[in-house]
mmCIF file of C-alpha atoms in Angstrom:
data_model
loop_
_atom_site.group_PDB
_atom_site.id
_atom_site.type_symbol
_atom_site.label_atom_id
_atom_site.label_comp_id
_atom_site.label_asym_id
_atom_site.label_seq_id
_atom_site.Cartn_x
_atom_site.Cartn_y
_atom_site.Cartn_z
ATOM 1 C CA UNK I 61 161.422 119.656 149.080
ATOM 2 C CA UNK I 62 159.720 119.449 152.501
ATOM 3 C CA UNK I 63 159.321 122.781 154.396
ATOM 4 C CA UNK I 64 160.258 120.420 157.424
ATOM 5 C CA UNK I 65 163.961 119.072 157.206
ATOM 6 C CA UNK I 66 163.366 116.422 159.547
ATOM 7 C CA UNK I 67 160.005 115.011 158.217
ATOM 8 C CA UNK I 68 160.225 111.827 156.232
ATOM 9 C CA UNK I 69 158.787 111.570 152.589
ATOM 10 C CA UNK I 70 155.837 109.281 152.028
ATOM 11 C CA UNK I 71 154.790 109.773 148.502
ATOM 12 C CA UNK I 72 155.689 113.249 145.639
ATOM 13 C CA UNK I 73 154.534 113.833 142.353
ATOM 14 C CA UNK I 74 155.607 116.050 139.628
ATOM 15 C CA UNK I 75 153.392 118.108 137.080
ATOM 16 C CA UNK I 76 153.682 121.172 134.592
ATOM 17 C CA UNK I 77 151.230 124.225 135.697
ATOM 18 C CA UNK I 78 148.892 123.774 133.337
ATOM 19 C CA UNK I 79 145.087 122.612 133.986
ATOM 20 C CA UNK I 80 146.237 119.136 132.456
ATOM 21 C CA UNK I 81 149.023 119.290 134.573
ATOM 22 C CA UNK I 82 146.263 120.257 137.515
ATOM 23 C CA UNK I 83 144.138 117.057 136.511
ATOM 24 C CA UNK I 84 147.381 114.074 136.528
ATOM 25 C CA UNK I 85 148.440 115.408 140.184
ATOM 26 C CA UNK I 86 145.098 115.446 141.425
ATOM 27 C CA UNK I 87 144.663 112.008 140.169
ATOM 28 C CA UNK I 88 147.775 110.439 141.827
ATOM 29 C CA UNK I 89 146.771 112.366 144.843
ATOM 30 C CA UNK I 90 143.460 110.878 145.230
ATOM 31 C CA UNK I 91 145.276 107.650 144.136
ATOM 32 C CA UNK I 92 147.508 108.016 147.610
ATOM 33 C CA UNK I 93 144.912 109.119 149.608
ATOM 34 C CA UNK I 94 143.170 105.828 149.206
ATOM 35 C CA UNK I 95 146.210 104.112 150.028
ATOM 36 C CA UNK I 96 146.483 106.311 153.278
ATOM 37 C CA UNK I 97 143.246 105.037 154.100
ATOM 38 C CA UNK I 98 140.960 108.562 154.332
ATOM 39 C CA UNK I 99 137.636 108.784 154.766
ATOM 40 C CA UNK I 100 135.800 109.463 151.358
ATOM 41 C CA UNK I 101 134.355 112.665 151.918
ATOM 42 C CA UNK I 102 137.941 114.042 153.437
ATOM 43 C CA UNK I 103 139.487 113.046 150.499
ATOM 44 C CA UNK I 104 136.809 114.955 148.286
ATOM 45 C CA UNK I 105 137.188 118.487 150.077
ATOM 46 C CA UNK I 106 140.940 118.204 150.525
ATOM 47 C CA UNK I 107 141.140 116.870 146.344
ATOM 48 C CA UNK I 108 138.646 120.300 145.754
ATOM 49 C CA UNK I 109 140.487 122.331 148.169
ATOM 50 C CA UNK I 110 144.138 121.530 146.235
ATOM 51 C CA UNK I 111 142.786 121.593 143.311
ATOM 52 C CA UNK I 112 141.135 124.917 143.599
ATOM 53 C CA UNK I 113 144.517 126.128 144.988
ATOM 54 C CA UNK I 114 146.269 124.582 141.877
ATOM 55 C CA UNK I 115 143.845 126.161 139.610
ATOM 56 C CA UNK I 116 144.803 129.653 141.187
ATOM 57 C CA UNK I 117 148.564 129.014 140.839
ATOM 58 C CA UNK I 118 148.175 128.447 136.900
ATOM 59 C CA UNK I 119 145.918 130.957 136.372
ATOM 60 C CA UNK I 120 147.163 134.122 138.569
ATOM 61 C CA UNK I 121 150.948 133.844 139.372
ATOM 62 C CA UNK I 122 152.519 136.835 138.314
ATOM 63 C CA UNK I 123 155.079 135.611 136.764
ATOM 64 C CA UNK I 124 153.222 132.005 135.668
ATOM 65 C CA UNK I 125 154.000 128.757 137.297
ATOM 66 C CA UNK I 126 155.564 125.905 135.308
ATOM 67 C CA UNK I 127 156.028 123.330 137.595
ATOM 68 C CA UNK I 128 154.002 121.854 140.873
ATOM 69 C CA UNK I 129 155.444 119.518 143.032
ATOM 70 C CA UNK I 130 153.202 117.538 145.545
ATOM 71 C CA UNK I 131 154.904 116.143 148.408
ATOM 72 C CA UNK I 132 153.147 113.841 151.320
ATOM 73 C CA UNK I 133 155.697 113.701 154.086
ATOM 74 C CA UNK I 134 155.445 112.751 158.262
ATOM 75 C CA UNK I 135 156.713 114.510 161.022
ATOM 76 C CA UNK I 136 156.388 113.215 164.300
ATOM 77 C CA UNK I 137 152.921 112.074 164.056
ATOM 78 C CA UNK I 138 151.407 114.721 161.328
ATOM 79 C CA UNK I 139 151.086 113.965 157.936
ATOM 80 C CA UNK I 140 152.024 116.917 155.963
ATOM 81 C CA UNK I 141 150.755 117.476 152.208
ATOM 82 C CA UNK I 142 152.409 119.976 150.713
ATOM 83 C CA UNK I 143 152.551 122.117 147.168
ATOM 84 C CA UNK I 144 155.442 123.923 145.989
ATOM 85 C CA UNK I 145 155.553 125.937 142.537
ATOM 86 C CA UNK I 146 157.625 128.143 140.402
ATOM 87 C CA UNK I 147 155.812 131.150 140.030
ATOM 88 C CA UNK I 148 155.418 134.705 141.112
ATOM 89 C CA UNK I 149 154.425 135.122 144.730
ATOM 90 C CA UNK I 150 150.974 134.286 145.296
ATOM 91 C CA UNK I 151 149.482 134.329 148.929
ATOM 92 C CA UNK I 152 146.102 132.974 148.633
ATOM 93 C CA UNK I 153 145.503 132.790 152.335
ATOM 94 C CA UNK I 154 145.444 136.544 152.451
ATOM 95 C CA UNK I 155 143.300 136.988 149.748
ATOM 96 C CA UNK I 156 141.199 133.884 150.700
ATOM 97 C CA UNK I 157 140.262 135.534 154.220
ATOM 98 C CA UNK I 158 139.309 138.740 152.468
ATOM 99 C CA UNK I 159 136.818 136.848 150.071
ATOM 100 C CA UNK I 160 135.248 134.750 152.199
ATOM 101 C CA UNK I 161 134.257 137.664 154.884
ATOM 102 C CA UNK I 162 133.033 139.980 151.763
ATOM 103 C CA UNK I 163 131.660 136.736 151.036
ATOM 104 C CA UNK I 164 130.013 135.915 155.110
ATOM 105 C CA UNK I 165 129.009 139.877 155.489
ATOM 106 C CA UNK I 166 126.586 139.588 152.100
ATOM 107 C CA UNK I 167 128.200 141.638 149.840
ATOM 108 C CA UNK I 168 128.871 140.254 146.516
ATOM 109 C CA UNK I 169 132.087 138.491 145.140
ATOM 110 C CA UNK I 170 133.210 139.414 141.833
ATOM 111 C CA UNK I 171 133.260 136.058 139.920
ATOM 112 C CA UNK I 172 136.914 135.484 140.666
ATOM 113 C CA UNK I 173 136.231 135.291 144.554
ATOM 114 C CA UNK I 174 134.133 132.748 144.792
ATOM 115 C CA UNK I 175 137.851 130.406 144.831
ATOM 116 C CA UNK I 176 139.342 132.282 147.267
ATOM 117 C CA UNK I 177 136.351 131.889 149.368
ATOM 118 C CA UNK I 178 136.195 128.112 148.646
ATOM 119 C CA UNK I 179 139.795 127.646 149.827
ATOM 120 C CA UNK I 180 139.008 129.369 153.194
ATOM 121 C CA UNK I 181 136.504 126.440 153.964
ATOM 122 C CA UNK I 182 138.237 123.190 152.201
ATOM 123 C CA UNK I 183 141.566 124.100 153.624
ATOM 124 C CA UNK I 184 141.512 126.339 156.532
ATOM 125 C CA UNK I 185 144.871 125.175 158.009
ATOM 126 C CA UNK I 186 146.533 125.399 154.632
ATOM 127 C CA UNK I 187 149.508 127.962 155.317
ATOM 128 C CA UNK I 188 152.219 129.757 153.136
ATOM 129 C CA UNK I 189 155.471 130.339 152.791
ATOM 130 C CA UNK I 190 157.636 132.156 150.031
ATOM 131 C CA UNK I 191 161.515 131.368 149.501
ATOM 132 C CA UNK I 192 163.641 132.143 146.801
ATOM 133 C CA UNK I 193 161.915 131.986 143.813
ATOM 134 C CA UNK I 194 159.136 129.298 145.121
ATOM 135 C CA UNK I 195 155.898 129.785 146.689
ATOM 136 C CA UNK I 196 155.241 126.870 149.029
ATOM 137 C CA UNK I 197 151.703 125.683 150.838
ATOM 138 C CA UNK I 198 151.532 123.205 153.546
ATOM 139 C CA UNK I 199 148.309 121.436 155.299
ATOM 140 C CA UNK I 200 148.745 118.980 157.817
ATOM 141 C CA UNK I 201 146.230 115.804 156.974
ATOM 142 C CA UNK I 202 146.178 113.389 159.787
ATOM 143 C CA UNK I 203 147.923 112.659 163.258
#
């Protein structure tokens, strides 16, 4: 699944998009990241940061999501975690970057925002990419 052909696999986990399905991958993320050996509090704003990009997949992909893949994978010397899902296109970079400077100029968020803003500060290297039918987001973890 990786984005990067040469890149070896280190660890991948399957899940329906669905909150549960939101919960087990988070789980068996955290689960790997302790094996990786990262610092506690990285592991807590990546684990919010994905999960708050999960949550977004299930709940606004126009045409819904049913399935997340999480792949950890190496290139060179980066450590690459990356999501990949089924559903309609969904770029929550752009949107993310629009709520959090409404958010940084003072002017108020509709609820929904507050996400989008909170994905701008957990993951601000996360980046996106659309194919055929798949929306896929990559973050590089570690050199």
């Amino acid at each position: 699944m990786s984005v990067y052909p040469d890149a070896q696999l280190i660890w991948q986990c399957h899940g329906c998009a669905t909150l549960q399905g939101i919960r087990f991958l988070r789980q068996e993320l955290a689960t790997m990241l302790v094996t990786l050996g990262m610092a506690p509090d990285c592991q807590q704003q990546l684990l919010l940061g994905i999960s708050e990009l999960m949550t977004n997949v299930v709940r606004h992909a126009k045409p819904s999501a049913h399935r997340m893949h999480l792949v950890l994978c190496r290139q060179h010397k980066v450590i690459w975690l990356e999501l990949e899902d089924d559903g309609g296109a969904f770029d929550p970079i752009r949107h993310a970057h629009l709520a959090y400077r409404t958010w940084h100029q003072g002017t108020r968020l509709r609820v929904s925002g507050y996400g989008l803003a909170l994905l701008r500060v957990t993951l601000p290297a996360l980046r996106y990419q659309r194919a055929v039918g798949t929306n896929r987001y990559s973050l590089p973890l570690a050199a």
